[in-house]
Tab-separated table of C-alpha atoms and ligand atoms in Angstrom:
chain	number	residue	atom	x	y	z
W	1	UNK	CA	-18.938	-7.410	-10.306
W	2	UNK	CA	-22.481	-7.742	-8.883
W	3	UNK	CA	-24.991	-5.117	-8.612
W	4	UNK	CA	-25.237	-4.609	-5.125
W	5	UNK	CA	-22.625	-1.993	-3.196
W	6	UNK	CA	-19.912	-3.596	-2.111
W	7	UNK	CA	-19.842	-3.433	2.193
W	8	UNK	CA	-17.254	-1.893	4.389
W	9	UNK	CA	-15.131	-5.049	5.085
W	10	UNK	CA	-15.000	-5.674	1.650
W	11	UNK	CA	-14.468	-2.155	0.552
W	12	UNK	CA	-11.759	-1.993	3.272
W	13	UNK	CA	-9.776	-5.174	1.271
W	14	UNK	CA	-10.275	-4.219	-2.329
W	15	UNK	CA	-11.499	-0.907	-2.773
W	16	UNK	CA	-8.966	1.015	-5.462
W	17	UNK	CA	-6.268	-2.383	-5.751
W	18	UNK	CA	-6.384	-5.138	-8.298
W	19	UNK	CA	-3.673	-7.454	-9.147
W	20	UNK	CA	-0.537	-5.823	-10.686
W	21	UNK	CA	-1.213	-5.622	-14.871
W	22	UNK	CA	2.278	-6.728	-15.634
W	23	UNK	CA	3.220	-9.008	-12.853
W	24	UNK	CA	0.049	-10.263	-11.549
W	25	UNK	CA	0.949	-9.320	-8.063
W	26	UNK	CA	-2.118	-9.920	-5.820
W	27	UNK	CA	-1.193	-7.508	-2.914
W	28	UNK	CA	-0.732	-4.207	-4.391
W	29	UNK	CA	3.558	-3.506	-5.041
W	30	UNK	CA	4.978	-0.907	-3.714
W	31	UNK	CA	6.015	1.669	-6.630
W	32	UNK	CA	9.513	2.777	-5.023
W	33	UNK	CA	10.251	5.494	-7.872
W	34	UNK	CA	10.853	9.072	-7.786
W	35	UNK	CA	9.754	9.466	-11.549
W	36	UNK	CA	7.763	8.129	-14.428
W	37	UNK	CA	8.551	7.522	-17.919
W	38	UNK	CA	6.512	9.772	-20.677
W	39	UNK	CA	5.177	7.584	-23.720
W	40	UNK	CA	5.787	10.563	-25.768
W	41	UNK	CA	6.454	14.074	-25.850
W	42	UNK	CA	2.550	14.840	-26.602
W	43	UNK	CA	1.542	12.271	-22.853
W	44	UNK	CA	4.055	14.597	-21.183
W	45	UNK	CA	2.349	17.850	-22.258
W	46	UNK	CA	-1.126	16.461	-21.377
W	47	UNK	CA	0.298	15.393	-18.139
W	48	UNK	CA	1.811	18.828	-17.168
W	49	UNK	CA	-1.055	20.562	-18.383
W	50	UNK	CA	-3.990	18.338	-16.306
W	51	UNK	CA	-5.300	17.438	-19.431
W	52	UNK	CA	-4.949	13.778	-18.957
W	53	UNK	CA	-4.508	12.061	-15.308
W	54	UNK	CA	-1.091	9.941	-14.870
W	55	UNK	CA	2.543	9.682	-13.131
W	56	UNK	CA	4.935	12.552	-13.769
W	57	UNK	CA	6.994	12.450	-10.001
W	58	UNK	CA	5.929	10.621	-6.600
W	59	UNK	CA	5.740	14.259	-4.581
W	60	UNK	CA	2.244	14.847	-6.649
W	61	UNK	CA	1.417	10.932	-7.497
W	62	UNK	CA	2.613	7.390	-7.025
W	63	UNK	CA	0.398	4.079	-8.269
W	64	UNK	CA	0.598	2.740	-4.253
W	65	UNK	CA	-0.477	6.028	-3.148
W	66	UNK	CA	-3.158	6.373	-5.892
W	67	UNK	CA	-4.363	3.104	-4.007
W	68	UNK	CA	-4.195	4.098	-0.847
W	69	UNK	CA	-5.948	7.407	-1.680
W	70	UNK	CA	-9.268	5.521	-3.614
W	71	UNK	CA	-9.707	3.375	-0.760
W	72	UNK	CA	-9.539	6.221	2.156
W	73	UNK	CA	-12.135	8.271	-0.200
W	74	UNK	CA	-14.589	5.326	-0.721
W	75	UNK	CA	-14.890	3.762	2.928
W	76	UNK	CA	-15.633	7.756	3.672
W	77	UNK	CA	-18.410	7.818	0.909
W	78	UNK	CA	-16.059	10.344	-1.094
W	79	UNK	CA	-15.584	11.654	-4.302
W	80	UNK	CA	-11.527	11.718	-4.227
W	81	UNK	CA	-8.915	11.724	-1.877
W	82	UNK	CA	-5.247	12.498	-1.371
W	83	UNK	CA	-2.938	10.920	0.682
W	84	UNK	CA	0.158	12.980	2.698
W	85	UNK	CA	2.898	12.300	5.123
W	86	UNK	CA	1.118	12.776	8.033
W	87	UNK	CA	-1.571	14.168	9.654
W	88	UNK	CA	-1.033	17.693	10.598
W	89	UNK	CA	0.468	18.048	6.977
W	90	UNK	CA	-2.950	17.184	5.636
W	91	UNK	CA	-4.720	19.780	7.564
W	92	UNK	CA	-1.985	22.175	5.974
W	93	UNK	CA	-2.965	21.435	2.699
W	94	UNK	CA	-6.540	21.645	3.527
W	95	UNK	CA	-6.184	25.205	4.806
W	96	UNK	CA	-3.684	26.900	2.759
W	97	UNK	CA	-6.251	25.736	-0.234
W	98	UNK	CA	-9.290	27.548	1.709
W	99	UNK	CA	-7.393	30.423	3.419
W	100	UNK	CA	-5.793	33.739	2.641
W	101	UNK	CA	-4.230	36.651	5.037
W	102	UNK	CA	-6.636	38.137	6.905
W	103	UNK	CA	-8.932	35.007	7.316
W	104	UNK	CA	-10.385	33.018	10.345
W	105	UNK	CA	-11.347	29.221	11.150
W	106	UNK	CA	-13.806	28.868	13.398
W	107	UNK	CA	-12.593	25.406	15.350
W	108	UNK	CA	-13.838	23.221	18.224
W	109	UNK	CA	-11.818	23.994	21.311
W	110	UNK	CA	-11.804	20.322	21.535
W	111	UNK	CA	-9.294	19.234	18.872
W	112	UNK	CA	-5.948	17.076	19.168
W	113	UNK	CA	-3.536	18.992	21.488
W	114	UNK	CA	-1.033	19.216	18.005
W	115	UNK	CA	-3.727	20.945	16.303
W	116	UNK	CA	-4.395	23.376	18.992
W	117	UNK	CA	-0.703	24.711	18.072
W	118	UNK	CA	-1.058	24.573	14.542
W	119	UNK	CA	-3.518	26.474	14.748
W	120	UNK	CA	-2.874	29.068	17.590
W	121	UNK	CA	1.227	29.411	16.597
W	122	UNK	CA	2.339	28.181	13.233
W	123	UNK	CA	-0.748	29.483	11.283
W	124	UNK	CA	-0.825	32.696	12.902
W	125	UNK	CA	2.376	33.589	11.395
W	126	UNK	CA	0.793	32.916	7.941
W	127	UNK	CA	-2.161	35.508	8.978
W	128	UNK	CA	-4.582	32.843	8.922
W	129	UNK	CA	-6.579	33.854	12.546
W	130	UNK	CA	-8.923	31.193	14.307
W	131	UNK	CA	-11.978	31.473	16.509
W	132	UNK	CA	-12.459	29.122	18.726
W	133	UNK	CA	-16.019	27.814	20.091
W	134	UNK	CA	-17.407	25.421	22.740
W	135	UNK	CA	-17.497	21.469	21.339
W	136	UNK	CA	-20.876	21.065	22.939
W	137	UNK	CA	-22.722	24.561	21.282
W	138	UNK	CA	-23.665	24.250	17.880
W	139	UNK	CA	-24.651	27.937	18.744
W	140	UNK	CA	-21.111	28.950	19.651
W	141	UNK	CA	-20.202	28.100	15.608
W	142	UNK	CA	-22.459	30.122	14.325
W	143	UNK	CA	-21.508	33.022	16.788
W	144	UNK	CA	-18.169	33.092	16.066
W	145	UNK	CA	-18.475	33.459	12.326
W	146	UNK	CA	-18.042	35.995	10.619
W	147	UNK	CA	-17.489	37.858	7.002
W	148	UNK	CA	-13.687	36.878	7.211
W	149	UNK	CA	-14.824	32.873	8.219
W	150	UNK	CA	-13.692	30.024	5.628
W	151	UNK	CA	-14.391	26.944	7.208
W	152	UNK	CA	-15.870	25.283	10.061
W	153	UNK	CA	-13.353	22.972	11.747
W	154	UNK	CA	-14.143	19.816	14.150
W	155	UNK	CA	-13.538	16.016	15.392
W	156	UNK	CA	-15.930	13.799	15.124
W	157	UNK	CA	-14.703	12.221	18.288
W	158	UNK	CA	-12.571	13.828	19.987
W	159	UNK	CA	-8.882	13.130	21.860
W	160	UNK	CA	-8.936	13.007	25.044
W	161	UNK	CA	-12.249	13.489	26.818
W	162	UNK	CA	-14.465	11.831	24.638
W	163	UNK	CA	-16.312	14.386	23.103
W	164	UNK	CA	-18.869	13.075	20.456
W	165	UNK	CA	-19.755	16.329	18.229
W	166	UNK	CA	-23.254	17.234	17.184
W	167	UNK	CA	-21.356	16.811	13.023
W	168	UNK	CA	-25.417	17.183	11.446
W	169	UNK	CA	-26.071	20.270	14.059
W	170	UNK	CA	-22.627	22.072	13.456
W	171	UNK	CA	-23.130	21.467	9.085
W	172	UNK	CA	-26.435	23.102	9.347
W	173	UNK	CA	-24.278	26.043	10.889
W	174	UNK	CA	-21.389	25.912	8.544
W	175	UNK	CA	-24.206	25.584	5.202
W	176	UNK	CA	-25.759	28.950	6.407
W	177	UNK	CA	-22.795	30.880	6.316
W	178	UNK	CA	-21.439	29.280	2.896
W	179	UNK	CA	-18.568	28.122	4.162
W	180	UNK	CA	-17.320	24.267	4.396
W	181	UNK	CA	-17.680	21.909	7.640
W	182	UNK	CA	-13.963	20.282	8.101
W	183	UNK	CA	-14.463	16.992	10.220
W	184	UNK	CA	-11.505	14.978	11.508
W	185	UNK	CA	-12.489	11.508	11.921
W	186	UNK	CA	-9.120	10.202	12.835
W	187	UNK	CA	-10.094	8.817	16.015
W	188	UNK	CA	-13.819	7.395	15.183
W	189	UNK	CA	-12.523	5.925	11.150
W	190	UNK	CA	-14.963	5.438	8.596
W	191	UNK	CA	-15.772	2.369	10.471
W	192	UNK	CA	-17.563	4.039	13.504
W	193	UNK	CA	-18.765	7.423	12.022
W	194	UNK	CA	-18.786	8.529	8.559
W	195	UNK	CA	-18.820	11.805	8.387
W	196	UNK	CA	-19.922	12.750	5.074
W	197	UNK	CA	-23.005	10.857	5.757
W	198	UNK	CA	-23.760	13.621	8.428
W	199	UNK	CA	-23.040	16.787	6.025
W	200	UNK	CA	-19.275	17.161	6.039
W	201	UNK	CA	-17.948	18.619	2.929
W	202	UNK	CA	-13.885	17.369	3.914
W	203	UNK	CA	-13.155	14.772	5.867
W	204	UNK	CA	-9.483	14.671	7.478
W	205	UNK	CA	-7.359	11.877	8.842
W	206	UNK	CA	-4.211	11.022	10.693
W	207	UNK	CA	-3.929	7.248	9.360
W	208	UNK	CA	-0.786	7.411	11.681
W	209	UNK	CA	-3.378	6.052	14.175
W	210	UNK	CA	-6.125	3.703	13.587
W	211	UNK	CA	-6.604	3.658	10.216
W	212	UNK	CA	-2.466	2.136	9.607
W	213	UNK	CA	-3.706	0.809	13.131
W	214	UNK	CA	0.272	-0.799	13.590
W	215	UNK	CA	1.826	1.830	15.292
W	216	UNK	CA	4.459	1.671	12.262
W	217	UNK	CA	3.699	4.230	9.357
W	218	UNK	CA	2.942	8.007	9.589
W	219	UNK	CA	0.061	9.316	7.152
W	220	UNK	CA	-2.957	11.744	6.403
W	221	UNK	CA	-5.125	11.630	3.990
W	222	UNK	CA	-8.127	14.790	2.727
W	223	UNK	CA	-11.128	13.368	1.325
W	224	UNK	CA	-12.747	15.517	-0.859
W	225	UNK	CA	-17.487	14.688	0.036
W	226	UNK	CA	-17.764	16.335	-3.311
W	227	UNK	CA	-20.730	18.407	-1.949
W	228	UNK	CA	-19.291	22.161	-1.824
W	229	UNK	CA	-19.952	24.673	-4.706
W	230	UNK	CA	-16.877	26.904	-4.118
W	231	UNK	CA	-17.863	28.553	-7.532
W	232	UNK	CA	-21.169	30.229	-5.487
W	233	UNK	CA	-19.149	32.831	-3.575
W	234	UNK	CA	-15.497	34.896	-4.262
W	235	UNK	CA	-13.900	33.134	-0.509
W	236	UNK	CA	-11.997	30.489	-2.576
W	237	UNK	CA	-10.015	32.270	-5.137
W	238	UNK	CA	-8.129	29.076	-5.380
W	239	UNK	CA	-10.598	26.857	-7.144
W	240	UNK	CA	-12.748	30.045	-8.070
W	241	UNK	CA	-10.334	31.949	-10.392
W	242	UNK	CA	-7.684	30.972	-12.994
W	243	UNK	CA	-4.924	29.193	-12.325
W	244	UNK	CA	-2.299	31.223	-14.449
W	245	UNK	CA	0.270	27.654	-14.169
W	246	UNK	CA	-2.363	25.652	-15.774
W	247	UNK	CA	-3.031	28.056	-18.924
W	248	UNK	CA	-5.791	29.677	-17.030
W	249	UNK	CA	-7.989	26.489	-16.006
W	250	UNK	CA	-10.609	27.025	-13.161
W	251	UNK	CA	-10.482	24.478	-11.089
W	252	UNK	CA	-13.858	24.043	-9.562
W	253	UNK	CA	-15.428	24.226	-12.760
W	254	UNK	CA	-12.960	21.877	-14.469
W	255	UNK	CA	-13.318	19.009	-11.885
W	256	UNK	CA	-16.308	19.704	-10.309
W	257	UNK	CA	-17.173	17.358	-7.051
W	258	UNK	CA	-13.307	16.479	-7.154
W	259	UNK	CA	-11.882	19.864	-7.347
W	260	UNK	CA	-10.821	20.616	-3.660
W	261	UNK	CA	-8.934	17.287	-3.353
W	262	UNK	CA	-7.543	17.967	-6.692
W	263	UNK	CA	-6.313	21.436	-5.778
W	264	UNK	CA	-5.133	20.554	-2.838
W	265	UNK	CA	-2.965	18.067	-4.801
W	266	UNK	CA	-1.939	20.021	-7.995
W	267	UNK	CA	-1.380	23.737	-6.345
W	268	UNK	CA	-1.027	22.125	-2.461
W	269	UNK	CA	1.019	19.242	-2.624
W	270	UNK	CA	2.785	20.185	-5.953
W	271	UNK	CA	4.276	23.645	-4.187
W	272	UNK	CA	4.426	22.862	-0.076
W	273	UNK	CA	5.804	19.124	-0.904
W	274	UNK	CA	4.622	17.179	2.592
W	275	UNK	CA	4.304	13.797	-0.169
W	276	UNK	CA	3.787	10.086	1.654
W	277	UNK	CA	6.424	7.754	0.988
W	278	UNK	CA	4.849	4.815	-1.170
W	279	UNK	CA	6.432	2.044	1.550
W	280	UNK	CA	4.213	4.273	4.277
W	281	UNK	CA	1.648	3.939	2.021
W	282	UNK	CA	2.058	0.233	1.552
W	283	UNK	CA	1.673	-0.494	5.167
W	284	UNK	CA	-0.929	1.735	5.713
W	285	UNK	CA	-3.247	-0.428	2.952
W	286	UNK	CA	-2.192	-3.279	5.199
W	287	UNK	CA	-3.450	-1.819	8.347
W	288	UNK	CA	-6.832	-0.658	6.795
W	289	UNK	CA	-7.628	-4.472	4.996
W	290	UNK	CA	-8.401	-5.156	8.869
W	291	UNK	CA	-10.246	-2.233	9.899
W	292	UNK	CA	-13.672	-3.119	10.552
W	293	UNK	CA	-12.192	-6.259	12.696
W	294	UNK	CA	-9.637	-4.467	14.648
W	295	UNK	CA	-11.858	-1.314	15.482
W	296	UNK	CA	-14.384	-3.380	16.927
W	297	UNK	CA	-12.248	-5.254	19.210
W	298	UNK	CA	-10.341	-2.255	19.982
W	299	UNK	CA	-14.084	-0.911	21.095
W	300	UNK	CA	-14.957	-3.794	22.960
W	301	UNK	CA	-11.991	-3.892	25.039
W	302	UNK	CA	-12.398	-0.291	25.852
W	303	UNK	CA	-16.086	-0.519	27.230
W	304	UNK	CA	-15.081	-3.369	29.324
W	305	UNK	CA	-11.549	-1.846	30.781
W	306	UNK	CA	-14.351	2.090	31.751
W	307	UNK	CA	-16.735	-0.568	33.134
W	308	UNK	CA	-13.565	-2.253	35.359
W	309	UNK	CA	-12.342	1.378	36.128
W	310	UNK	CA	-15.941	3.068	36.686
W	311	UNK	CA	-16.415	0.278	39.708
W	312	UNK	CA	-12.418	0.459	41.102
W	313	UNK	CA	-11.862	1.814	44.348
W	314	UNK	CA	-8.802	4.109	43.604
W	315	UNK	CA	-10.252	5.722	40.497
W	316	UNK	CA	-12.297	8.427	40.874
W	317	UNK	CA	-13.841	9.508	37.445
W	318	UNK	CA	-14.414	8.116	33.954
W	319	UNK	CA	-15.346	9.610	31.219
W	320	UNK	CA	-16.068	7.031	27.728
W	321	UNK	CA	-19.041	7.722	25.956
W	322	UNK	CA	-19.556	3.919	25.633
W	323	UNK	CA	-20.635	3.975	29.118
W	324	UNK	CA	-24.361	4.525	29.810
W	325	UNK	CA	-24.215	6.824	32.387
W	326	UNK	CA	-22.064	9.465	30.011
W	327	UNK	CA	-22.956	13.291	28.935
W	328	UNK	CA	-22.093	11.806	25.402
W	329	UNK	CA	-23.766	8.140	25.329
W	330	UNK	CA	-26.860	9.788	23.204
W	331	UNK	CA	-24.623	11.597	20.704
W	332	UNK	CA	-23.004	8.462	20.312
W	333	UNK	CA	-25.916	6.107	19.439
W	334	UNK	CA	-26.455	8.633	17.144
W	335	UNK	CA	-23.124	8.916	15.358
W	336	UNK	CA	-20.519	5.934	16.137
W	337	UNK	CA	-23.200	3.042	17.178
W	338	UNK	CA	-20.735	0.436	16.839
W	339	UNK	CA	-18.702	1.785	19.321
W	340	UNK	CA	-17.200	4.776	21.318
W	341	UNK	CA	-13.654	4.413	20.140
W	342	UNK	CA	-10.764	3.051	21.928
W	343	UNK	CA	-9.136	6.065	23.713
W	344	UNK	CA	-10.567	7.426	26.703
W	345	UNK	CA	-9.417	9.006	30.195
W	346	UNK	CA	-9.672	8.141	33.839
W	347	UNK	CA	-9.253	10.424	36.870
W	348	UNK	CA	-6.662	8.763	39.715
W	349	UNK	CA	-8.241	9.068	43.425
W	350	UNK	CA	-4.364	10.526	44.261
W	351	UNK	CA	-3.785	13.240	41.747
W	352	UNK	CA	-0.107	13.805	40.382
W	353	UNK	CA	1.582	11.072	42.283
W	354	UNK	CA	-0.644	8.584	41.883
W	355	UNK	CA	-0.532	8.777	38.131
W	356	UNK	CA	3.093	8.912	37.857
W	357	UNK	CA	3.323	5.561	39.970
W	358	UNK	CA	0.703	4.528	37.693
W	359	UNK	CA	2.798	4.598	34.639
W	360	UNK	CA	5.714	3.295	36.122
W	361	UNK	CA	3.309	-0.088	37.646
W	362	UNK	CA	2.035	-0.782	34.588
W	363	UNK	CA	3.516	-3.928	32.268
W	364	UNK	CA	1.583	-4.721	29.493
W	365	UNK	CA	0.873	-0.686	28.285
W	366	UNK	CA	3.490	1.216	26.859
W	367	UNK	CA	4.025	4.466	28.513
W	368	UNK	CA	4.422	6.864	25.028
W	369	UNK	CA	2.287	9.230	23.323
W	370	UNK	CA	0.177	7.952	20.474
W	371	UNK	CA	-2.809	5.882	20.231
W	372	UNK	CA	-4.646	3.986	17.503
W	373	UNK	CA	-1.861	0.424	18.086
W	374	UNK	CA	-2.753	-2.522	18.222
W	375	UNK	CA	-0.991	-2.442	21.626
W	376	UNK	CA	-2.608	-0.727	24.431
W	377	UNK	CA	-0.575	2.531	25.718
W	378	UNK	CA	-1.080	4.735	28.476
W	379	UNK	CA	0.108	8.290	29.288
W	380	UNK	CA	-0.168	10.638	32.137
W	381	UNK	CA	-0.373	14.054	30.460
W	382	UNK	CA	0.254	16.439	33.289
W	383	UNK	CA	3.740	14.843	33.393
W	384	UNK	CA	4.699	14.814	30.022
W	385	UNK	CA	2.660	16.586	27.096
W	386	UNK	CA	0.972	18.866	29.165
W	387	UNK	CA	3.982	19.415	32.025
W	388	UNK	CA	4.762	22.635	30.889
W	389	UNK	CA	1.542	24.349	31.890
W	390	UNK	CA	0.149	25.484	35.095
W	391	UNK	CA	-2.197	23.627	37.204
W	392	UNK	CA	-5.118	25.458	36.077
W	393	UNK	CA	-4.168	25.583	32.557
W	394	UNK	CA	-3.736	21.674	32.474
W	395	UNK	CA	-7.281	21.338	34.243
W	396	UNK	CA	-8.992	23.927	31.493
W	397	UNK	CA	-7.148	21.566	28.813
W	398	UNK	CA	-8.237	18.419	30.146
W	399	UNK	CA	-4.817	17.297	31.535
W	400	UNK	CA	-5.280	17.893	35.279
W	401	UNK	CA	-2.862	16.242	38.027
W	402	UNK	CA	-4.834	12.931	38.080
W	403	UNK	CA	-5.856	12.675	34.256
W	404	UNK	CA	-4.537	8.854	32.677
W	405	UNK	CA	-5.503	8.582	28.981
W	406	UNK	CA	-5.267	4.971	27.810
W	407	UNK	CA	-5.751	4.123	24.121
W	408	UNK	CA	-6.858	0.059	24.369
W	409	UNK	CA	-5.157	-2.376	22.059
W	410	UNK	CA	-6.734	-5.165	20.815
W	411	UNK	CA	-4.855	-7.328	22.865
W	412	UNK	CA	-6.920	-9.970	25.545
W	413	UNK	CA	-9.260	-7.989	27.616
W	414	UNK	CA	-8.854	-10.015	30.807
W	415	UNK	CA	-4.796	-9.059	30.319
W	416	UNK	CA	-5.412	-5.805	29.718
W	417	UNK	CA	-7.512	-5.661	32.790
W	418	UNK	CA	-4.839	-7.384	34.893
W	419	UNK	CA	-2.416	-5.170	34.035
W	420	UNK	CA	-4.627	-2.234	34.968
W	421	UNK	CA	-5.672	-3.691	38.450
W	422	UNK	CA	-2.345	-4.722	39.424
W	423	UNK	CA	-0.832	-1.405	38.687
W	424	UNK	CA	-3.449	0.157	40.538
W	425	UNK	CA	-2.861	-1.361	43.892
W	426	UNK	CA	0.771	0.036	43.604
W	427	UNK	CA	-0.855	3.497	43.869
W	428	UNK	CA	-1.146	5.853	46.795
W	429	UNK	CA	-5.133	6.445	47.207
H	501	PLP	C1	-2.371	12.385	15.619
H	501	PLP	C2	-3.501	13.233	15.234
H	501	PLP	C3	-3.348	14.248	14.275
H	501	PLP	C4	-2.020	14.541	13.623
H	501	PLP	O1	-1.620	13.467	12.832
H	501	PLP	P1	-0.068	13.092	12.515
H	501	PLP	O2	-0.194	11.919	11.629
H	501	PLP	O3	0.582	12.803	13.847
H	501	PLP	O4	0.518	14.304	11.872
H	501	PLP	C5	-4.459	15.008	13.924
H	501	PLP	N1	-5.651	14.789	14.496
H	501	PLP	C6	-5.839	13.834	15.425
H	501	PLP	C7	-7.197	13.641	16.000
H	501	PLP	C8	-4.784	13.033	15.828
H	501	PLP	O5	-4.978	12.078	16.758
């Protein structure tokens, strides 16, 4: 290998795979065992014991996984990573390893509508409170935490509204109180914002979205920046005291910048169980060898579908921080120049019904909720996710009567356009 680093596109093809040492296979195989065979009884112990790294059962490791994982962690600048069955299971993992009873997040109200009610339901009933503060106010963070605060939890760009967050303003605020800065990048990928770069210590992803960028696989992956002493205070009893199961080992001294991705695997994964399969994880390597190529296009399309909508009759808002006339646009010169992402929302000039005959005009979208395919899908939240609320609750969560949120494919822009403009003259104004 040469000297120099390698870049992101080729990072994105090779980084962690090389051809199969027994077969030769060039594209990595996928491993589809439960369970490994010991070379003796002595490699067993080791194994169990964390003496020596290797393959006892695919819930804690599998050699497509163990791909997968190197080359999430290195096109985020990261010491380690592990990959998990899905999103929201990786943000599990990542707080049951920093939180006890009794304990607070302090999140961004702006975060993924799923995390909203991970957050405000499920982990309630496992006493783990959160404080939420304003996505715009690095000032809010540092108000809101307190004694009982273990982490600092945001988007780098976040879904829907197009919020690009202040990550270098909000670390300063998580570094003062000694506690870690969470950032989910899922929406911007390594390729438009690293976080890292910008002083997160754990990066978070749902490569259900861009990074698999198919539509086809669900995954997560927690990259571990390597940059948090959890020995320095007593909030982190998990890597901070012994483990009695591994003959009293301390895990942030024993694996120093990799010991919260390696807790999260050997005490997380090992005991909650949320493992990827390794086919998921084969198609998700797939996805990624493209990523630098599709996220740009999938960028490019956007800007030019907000700059068809910003100048169309029946639309009344935009908001896409790729436009230069957005609250955001600054933020995001400074943190996803390449780009603004792909998903974004638009305001209807007819409110409720005018969406709904939106959805049902359009052709070429797909009418579901996701984003991050290479096919461009649409969704009219105060009809579906969001129909359960009240008007006023759906306008405080972003999902008012006339709210479309569009993730753009990478399909031809002039189609997608077409398919846009003619569903729009189907629309009451
Ligand atoms: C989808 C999504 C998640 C959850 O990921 P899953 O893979 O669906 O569990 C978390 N954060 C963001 C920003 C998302 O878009």
């Amino acid at each position: 290998m040469s000297e120099t680093t390698p870049g992101f596109n080729t990072l994105s093809i090779h980084a962690g795979a090389q051809p199969d040492p027994t077969t030769g296979a060039r594209s990595t195989p996928i491993y589809q065992t439960t369970a490994f065979v010991f070379e003796d009884v002595d490699h067993a112990a080791n194994l169990f014991g964390l003496q020596a790294f290797g393959n006892i059962y695919t819930r804690i490791t599998n050699p497509t996984t163990a791909v997968l994982e190197e080359r999430v962690a290195k096109l985020e600048g990261g010491t380690a990573a592990l990959a998990v069955a899905s999103g929201h299971s990786g943000q599990l993992l990542t707080f049951h390893t920093l939180m006890q009873p009794g304990c607070n997040i302090v999140a961004s109200k702006r975060l993924y509508g799923g995390s909203i009610n991970q957050l405000n339901h499920s982990f309630k009933s496992f006493g783990w409170e959160v404080k939420w503060a304003e996505a715009n106010d690095p000032q809010s963070f540092a108000d809101a935490i307190d004694e009982n605060t273990r982490c600092v939890f945001i988007e780098s760009l976040a879904n829907p509204g197009g919020v690009i967050m202040d990550i270098a303003a909000i670390s300063k605020v998580a570094k003062a109180a000694g506690v870690p800065l969470i950032v989910d990048n899922t929406m911007a990928t390594p390729y438009l914002c690293q976080p890292i770069q910008h002083g997160a210590d754990i990066v978070l992803h749902s490569l259900t979205k861009f990074m698999g960028g198919h539509g086809n696989s669900m995954g997560g992956a927690i990259v571990d920046a390597g940059t948090f002493d959890w020995m320095a205070s007593d909030k982190f009893p998990l890597l901070s005291t012994p483990r009695p199961e591994y003959n009293d080992m301390v895990l942030g001294t024993t694996f120093g910048t990799m010991a919260f991705a390696i807790c999260c695997r050997v005490l997380g994964l090992r005991d909650l169980g949320p493992a990827i399969s390794p086919q998921n994880a084969f198609y998700l390597l797939n996805g990624i060898e493209t990523l630098a190529l599709r996220m740009q296009r999938h960028c490019d399309n956007a800007l030019a579908v907000a700059r068809f909508l910003q100048n169309h009759e029946a639309v009344e808002w935009v908001s896409y921080a790729g436009l230069e006339t957005d609250p955001y646009h600054a933020l995001q010169q400074k943190y996803c120049p390449n780009g603004a992402g792909a998903v974004f929302t638009f305001g209807v000039k007819g409110g409720y019904d005018a969406g709904v005959q939106l959805v049902k005009s359009v052709e070429l979208f797909s009418h579901l909720a996701n984003i991050g395919d290479t096919r461009s899908l649409i969704i009219h939240p105060a009809s579906t996710t969001h129909r359960q609320l009240t008007d006023a609750q759906k306008t405080a969560a972003g999902a008012g009567p006339d709210v479309i949120r569009l993730s753009i494919g990478i399909e031809d822009a002039k189609d997608i356009i077409a398919d846009l403009e003619q569903a729009l003259a189907k629309v009451p104004v």
